[in-house]
mmCIF file with all atom_site columns, C-alpha atoms in Angstrom:
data_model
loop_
_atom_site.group_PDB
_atom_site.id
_atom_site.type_symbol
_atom_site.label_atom_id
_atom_site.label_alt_id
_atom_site.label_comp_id
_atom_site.label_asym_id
_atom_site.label_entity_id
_atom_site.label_seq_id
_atom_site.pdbx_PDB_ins_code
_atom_site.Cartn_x
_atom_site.Cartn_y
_atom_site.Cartn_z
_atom_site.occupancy
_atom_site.B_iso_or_equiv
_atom_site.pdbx_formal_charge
_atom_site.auth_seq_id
_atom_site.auth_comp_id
_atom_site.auth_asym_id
_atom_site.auth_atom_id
_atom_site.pdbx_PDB_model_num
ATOM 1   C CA . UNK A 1 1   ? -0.816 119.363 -0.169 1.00 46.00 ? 1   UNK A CA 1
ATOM 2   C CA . UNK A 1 2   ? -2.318 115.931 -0.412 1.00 48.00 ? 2   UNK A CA 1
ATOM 3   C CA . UNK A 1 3   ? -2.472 113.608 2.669  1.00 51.00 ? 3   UNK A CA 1
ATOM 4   C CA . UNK A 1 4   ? -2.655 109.882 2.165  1.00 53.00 ? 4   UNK A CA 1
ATOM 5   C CA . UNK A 1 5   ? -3.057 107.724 4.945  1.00 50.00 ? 5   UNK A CA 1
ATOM 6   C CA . UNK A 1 6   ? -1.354 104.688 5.677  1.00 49.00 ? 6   UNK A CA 1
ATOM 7   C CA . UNK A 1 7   ? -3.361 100.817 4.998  1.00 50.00 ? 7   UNK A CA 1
ATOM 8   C CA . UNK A 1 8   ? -5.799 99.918  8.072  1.00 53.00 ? 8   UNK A CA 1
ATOM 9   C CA . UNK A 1 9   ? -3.777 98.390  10.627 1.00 52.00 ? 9   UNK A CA 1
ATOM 10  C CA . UNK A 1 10  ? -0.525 100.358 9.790  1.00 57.00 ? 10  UNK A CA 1
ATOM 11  C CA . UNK A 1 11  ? -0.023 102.067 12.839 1.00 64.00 ? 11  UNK A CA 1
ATOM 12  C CA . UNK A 1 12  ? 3.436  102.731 12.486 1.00 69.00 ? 12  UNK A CA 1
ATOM 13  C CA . UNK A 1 13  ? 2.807  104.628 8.891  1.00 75.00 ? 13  UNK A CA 1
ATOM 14  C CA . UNK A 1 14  ? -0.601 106.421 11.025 1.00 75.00 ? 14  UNK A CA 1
ATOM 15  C CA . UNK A 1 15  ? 2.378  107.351 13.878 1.00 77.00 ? 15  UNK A CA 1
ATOM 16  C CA . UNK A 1 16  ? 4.922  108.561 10.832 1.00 82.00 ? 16  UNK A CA 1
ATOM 17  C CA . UNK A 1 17  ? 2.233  109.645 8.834  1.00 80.00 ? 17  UNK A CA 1
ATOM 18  C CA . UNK A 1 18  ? 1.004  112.328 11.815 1.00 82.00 ? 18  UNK A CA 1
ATOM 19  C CA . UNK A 1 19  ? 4.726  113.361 12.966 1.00 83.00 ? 19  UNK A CA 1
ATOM 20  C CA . UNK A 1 20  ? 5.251  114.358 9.045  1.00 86.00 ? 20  UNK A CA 1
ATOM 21  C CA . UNK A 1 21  ? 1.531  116.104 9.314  1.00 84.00 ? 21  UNK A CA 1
ATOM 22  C CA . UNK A 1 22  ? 2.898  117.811 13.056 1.00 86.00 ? 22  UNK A CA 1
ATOM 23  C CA . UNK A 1 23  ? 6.318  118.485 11.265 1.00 87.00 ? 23  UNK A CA 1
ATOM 24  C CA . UNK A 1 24  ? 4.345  120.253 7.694  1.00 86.00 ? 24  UNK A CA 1
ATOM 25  C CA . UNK A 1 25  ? 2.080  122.858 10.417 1.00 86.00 ? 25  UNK A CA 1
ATOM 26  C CA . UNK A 1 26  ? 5.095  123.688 12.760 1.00 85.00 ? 26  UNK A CA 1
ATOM 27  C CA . UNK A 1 27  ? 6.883  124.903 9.298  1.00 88.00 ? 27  UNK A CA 1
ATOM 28  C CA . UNK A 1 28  ? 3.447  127.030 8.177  1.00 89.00 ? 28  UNK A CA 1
ATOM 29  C CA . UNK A 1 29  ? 3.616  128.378 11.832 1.00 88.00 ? 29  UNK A CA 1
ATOM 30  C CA . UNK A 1 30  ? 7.278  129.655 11.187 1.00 87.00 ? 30  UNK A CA 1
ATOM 31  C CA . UNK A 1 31  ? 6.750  131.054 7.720  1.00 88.00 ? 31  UNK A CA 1
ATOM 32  C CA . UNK A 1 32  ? 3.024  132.657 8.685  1.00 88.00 ? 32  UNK A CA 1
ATOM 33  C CA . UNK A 1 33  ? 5.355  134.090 12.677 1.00 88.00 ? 33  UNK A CA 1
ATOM 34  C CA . UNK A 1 34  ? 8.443  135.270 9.984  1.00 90.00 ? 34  UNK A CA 1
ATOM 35  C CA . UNK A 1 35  ? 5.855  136.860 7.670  1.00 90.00 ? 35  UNK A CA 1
ATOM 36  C CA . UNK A 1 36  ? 3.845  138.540 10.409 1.00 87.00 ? 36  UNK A CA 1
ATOM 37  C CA . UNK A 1 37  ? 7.771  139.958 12.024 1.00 87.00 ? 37  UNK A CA 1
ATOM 38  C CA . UNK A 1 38  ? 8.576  140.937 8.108  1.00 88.00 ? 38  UNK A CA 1
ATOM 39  C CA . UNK A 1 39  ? 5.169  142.719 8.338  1.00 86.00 ? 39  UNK A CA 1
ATOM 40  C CA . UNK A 1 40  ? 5.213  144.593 11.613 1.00 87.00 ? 40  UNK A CA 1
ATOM 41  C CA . UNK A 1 41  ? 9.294  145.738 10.796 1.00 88.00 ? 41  UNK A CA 1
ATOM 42  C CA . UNK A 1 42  ? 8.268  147.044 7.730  1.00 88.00 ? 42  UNK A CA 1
ATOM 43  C CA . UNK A 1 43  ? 5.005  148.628 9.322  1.00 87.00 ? 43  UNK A CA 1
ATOM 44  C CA . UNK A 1 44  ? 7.429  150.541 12.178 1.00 86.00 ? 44  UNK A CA 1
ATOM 45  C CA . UNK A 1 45  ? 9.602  151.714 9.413  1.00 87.00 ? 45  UNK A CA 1
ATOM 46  C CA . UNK A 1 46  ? 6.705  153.254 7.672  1.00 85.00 ? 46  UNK A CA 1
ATOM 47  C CA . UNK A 1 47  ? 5.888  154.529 11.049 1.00 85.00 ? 47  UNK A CA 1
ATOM 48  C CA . UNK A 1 48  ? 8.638  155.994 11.488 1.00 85.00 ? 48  UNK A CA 1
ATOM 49  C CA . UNK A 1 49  ? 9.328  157.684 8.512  1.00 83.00 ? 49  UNK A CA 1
ATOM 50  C CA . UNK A 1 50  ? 5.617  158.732 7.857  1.00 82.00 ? 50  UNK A CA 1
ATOM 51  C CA . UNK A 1 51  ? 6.934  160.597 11.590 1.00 82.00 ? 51  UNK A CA 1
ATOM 52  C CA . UNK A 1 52  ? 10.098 162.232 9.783  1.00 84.00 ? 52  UNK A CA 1
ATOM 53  C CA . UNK A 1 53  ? 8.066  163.367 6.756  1.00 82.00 ? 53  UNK A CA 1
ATOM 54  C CA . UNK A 1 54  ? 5.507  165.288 9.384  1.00 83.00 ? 54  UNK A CA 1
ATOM 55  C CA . UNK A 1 55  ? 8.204  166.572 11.724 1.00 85.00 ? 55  UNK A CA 1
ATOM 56  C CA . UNK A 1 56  ? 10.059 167.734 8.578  1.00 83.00 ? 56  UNK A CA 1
ATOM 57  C CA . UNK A 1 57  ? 6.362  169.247 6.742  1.00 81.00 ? 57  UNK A CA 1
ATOM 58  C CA . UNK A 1 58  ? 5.974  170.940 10.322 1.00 80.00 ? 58  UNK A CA 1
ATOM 59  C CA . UNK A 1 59  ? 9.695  172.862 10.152 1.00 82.00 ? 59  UNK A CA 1
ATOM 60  C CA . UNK A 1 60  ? 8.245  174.100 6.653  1.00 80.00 ? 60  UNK A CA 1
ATOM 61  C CA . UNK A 1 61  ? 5.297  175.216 7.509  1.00 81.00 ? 61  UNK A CA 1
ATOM 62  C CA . UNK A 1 62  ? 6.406  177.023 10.748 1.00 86.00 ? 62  UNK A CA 1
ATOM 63  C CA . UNK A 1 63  ? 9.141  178.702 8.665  1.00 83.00 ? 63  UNK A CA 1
ATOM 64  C CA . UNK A 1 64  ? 6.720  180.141 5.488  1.00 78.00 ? 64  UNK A CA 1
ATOM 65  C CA . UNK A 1 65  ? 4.216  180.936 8.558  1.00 84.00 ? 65  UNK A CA 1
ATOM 66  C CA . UNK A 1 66  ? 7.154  182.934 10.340 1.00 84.00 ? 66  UNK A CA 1
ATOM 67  C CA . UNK A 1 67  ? 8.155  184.290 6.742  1.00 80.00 ? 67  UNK A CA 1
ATOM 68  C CA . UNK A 1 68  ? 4.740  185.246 6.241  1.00 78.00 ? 68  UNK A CA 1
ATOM 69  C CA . UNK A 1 69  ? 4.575  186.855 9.475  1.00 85.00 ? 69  UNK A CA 1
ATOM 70  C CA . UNK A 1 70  ? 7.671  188.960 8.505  1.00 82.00 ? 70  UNK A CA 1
ATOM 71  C CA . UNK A 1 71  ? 6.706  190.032 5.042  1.00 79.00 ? 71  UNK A CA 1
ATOM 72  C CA . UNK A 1 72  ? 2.697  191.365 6.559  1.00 83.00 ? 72  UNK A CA 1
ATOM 73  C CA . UNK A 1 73  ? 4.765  193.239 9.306  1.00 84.00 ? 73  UNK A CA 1
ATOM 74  C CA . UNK A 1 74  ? 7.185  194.949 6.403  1.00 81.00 ? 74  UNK A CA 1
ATOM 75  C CA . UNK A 1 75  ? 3.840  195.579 4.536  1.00 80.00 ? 75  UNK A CA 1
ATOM 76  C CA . UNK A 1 76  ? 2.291  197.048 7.304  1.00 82.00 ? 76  UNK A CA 1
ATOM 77  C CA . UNK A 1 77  ? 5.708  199.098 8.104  1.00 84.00 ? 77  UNK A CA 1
ATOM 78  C CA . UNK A 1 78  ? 5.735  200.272 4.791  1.00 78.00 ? 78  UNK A CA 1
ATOM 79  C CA . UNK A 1 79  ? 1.909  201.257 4.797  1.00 79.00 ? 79  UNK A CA 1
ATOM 80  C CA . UNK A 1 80  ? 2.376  203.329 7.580  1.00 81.00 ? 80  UNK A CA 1
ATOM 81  C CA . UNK A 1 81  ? 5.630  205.139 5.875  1.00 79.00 ? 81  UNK A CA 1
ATOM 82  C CA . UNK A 1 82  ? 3.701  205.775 2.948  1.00 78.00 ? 82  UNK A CA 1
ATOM 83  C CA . UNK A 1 83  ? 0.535  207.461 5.126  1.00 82.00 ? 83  UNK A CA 1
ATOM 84  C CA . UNK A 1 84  ? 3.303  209.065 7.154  1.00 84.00 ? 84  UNK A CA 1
ATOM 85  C CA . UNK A 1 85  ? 4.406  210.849 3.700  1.00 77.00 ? 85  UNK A CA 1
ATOM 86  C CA . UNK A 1 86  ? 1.351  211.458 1.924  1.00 82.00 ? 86  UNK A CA 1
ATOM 87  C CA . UNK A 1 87  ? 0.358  213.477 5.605  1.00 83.00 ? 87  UNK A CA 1
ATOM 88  C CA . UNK A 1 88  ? 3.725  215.441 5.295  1.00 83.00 ? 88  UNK A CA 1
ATOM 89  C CA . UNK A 1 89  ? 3.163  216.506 1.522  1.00 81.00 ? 89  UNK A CA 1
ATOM 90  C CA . UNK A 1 90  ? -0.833 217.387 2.462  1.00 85.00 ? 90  UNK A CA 1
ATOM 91  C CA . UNK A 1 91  ? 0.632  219.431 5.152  1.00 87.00 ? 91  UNK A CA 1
ATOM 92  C CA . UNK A 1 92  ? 3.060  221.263 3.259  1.00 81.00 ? 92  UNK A CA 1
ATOM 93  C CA . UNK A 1 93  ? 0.662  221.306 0.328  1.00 85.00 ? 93  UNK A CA 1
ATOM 94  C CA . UNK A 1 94  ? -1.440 223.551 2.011  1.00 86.00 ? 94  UNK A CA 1
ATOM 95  C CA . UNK A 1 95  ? 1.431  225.755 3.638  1.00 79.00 ? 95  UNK A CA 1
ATOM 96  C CA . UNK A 1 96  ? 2.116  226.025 0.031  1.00 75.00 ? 96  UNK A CA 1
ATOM 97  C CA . UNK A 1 97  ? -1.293 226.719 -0.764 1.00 79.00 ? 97  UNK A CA 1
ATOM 98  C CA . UNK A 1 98  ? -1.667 229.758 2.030  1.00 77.00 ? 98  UNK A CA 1
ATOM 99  C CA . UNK A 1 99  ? 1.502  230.679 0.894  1.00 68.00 ? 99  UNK A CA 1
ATOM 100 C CA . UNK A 1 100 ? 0.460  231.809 -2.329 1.00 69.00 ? 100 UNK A CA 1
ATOM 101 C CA . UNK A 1 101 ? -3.413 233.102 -1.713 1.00 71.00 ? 101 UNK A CA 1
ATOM 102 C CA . UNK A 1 102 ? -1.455 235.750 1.128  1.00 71.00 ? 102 UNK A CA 1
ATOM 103 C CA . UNK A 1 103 ? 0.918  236.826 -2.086 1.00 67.00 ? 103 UNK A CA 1
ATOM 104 C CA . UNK A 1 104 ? 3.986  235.988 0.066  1.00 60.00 ? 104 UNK A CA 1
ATOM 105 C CA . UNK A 1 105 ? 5.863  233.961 -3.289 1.00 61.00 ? 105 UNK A CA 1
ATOM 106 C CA . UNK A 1 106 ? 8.448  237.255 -3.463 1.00 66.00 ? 106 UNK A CA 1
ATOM 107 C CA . UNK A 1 107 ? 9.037  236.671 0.125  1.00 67.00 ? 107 UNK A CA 1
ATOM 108 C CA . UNK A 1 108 ? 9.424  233.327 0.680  1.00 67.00 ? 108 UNK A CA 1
ATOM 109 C CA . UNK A 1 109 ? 10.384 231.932 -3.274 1.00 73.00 ? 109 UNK A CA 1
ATOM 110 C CA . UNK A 1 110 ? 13.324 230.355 -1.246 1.00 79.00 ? 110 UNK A CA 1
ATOM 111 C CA . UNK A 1 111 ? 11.400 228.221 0.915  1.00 79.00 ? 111 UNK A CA 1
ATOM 112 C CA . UNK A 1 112 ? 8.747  227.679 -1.624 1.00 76.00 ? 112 UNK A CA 1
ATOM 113 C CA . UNK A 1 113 ? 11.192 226.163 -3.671 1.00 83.00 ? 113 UNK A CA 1
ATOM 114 C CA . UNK A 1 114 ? 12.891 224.127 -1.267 1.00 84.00 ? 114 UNK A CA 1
ATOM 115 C CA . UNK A 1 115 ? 9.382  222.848 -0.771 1.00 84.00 ? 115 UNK A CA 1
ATOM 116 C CA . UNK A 1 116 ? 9.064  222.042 -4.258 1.00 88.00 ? 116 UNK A CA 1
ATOM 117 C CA . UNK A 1 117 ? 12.259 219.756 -4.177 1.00 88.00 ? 117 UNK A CA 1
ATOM 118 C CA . UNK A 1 118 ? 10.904 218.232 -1.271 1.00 88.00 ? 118 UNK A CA 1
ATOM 119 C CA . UNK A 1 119 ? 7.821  217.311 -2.456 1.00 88.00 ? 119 UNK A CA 1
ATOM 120 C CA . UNK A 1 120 ? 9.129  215.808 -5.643 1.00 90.00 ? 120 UNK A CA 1
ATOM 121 C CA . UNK A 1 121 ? 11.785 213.513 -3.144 1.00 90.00 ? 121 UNK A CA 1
ATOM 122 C CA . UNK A 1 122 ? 8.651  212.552 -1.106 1.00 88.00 ? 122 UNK A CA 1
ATOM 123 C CA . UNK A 1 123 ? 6.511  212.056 -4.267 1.00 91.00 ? 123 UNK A CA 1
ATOM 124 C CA . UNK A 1 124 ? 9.572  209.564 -5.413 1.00 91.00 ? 124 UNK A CA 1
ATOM 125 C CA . UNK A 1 125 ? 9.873  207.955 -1.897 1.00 90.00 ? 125 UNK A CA 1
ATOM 126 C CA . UNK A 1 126 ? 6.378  207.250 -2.219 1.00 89.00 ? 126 UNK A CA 1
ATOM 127 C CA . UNK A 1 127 ? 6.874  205.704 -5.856 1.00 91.00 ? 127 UNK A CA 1
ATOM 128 C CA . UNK A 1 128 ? 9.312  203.260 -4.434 1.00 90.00 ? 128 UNK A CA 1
ATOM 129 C CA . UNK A 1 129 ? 7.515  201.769 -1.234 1.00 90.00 ? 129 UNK A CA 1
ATOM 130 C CA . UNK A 1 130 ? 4.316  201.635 -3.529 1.00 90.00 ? 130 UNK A CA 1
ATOM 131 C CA . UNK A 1 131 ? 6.830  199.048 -5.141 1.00 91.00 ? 131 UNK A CA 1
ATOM 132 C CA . UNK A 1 132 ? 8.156  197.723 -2.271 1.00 88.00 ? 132 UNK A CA 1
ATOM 133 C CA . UNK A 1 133 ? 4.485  197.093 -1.149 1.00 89.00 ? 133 UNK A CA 1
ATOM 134 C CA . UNK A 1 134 ? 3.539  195.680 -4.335 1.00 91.00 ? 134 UNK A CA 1
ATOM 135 C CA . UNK A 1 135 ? 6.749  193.099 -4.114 1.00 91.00 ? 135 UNK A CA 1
ATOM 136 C CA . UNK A 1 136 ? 5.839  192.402 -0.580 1.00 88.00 ? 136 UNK A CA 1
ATOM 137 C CA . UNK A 1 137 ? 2.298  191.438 -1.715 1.00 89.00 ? 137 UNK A CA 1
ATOM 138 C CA . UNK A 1 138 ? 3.982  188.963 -4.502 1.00 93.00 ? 138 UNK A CA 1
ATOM 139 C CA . UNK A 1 139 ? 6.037  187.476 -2.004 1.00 90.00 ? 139 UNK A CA 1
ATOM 140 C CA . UNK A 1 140 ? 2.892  186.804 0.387  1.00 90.00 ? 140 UNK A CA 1
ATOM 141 C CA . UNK A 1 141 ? 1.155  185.447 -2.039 1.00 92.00 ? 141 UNK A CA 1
ATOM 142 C CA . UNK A 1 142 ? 3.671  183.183 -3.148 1.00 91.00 ? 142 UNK A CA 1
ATOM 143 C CA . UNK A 1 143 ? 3.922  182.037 0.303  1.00 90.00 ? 143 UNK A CA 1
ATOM 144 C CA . UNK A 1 144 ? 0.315  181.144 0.448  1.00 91.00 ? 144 UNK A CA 1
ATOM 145 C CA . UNK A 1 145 ? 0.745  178.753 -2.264 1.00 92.00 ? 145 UNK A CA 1
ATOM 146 C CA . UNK A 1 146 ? 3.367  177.617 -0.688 1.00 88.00 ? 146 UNK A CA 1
ATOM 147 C CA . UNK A 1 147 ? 1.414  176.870 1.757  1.00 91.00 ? 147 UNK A CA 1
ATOM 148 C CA . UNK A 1 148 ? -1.566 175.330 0.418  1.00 92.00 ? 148 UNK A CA 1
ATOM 149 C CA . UNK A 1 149 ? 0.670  173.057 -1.628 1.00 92.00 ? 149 UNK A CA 1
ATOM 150 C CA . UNK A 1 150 ? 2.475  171.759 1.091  1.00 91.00 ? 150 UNK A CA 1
ATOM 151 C CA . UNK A 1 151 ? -0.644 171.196 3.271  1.00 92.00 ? 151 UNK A CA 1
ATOM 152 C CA . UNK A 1 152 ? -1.745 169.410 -0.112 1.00 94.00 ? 152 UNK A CA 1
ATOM 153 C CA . UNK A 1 153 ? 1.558  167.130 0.056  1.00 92.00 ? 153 UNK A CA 1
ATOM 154 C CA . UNK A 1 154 ? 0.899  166.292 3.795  1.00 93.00 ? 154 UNK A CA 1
ATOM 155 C CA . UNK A 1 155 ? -2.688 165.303 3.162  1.00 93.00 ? 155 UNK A CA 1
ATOM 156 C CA . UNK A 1 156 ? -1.770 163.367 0.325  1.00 93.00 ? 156 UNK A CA 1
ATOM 157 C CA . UNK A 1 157 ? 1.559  161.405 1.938  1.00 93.00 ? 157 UNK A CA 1
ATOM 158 C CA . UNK A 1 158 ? -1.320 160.933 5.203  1.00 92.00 ? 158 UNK A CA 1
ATOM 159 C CA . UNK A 1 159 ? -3.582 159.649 2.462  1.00 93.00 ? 159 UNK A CA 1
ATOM 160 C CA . UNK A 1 160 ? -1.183 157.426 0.742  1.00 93.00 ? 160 UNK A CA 1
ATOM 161 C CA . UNK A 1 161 ? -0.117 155.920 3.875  1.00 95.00 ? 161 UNK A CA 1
ATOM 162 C CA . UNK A 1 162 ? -3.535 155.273 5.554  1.00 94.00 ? 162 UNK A CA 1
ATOM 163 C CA . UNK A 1 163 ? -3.832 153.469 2.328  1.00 94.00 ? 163 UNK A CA 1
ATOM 164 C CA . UNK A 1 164 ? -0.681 151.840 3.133  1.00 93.00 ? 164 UNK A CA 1
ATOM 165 C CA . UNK A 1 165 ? -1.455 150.593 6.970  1.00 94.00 ? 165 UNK A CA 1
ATOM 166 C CA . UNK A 1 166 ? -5.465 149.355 5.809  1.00 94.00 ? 166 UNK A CA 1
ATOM 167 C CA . UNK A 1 167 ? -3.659 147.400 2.901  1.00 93.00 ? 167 UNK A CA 1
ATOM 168 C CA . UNK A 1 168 ? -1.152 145.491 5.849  1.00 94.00 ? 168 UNK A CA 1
ATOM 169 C CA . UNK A 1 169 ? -4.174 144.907 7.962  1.00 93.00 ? 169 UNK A CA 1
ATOM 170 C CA . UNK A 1 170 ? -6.137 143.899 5.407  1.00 92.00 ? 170 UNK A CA 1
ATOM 171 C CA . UNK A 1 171 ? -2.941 141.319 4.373  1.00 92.00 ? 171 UNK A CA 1
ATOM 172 C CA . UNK A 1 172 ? -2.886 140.175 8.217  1.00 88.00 ? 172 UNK A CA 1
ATOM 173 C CA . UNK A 1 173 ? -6.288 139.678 8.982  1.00 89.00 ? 173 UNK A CA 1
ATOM 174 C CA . UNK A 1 174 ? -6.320 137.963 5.200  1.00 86.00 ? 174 UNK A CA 1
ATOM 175 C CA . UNK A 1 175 ? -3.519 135.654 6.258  1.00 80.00 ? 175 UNK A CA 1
ATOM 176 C CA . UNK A 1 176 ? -5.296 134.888 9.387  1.00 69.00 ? 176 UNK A CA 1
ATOM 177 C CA . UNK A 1 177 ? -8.380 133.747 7.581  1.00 55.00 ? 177 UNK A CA 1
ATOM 178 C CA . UNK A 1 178 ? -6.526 131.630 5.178  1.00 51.00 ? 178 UNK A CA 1
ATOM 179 C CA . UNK A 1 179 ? -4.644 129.914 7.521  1.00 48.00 ? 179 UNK A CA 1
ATOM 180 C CA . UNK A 1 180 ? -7.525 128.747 9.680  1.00 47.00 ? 180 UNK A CA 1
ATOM 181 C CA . UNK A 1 181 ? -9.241 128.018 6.460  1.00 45.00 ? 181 UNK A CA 1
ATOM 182 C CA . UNK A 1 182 ? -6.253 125.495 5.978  1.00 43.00 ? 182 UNK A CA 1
ATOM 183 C CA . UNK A 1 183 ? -6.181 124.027 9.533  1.00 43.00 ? 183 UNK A CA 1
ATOM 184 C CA . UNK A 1 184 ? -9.494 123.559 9.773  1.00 42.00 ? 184 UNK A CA 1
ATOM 185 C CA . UNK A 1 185 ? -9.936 121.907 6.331  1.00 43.00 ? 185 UNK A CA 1
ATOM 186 C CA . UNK A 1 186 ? -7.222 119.324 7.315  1.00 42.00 ? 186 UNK A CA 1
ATOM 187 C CA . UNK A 1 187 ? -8.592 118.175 10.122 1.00 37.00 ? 187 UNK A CA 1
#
């Protein structure tokens, strides 16, 4: 804005001129003091949902890391059913085994036979938590990518909003600079 100043002598139009000049900075002031309150609202809502995101990133995480939990404890469950099997059909393996070198098939075709059946029903049981195990495994794995992408997300969102905070300061301190640019090239 360009200041003229009043004729020499004019002291009325220097009084009027310096009231308008007093009247011009007190309006700056309130536009640069409603800018700055625009600034720090917007900067607490940011806050405070940049808080929400985190709290709600946190329930996620705890919940795959509790899932995860669960599914290595099934794994292990099932590991230890399938070496619990594969010990029983050893065992009886080799009752079948002296079984037959002491020639005692006549005798005991009965319980050879039930042992048969029973192997084959193990051997099965065995084929399914093998498959159990190998879904298990899928599902851990899926929940480490889960994982990793949402740690990902919550780097990025604390990324984009450290971005987000530097770029305010950086408007503030900005606005302070121009401003006392401006009042002290006035004076």
């Amino acid at each position: 804005m360009v200041q003229t100043y009043p004729a020499p002598g004019g002291h009325k139009d220097i009084l009027t001129h310096q009231t308008q000049r007093i009247e011009d900075l007190d309006a700056q002031v309130a536009d640069l003091m409603q800018q700055l309150a625009e600034a720090k609202r917007v900067h607490a809502e940011d806050k405070e949902h940049h808080a929400q995101e985190q709290e709600e990133d946190a329930d996620v995480l705890q919940k795959a890391q509790e899932a995860l939990e669960v599914a290595k404890a099934e794994t292990d469950q099932e590991r230890a059913s399938k070496e619990t099997a594969e010990a029983f059909i050893r065992k009886r393996t080799e009752n079948l085994r002296q079984i037959a070198v002491k020639g005692w098939e006549a005798e005991h075709e009965k319980e050879l036979k039930a042992l048969k059946e029973a192997l084959v029903h193990k051997q099965d049981i065995i084929n399914d938590q093998k498959e159990d195990i190998n879904i298990l495994a899928k599902r851990i794995k899926d929940l480490h990518f889960a994982i990793v992408d949402l740690r990902k997300k919550h780097e990025s969102r604390c990324a984009r909003w450290t971005a987000i905070r530097k770029a305010v300061r950086d408007r503030e301190a900005s606005s302070g600079e121009k401003d006392a640019g401006n009042c002290a090239g006035e004076d």
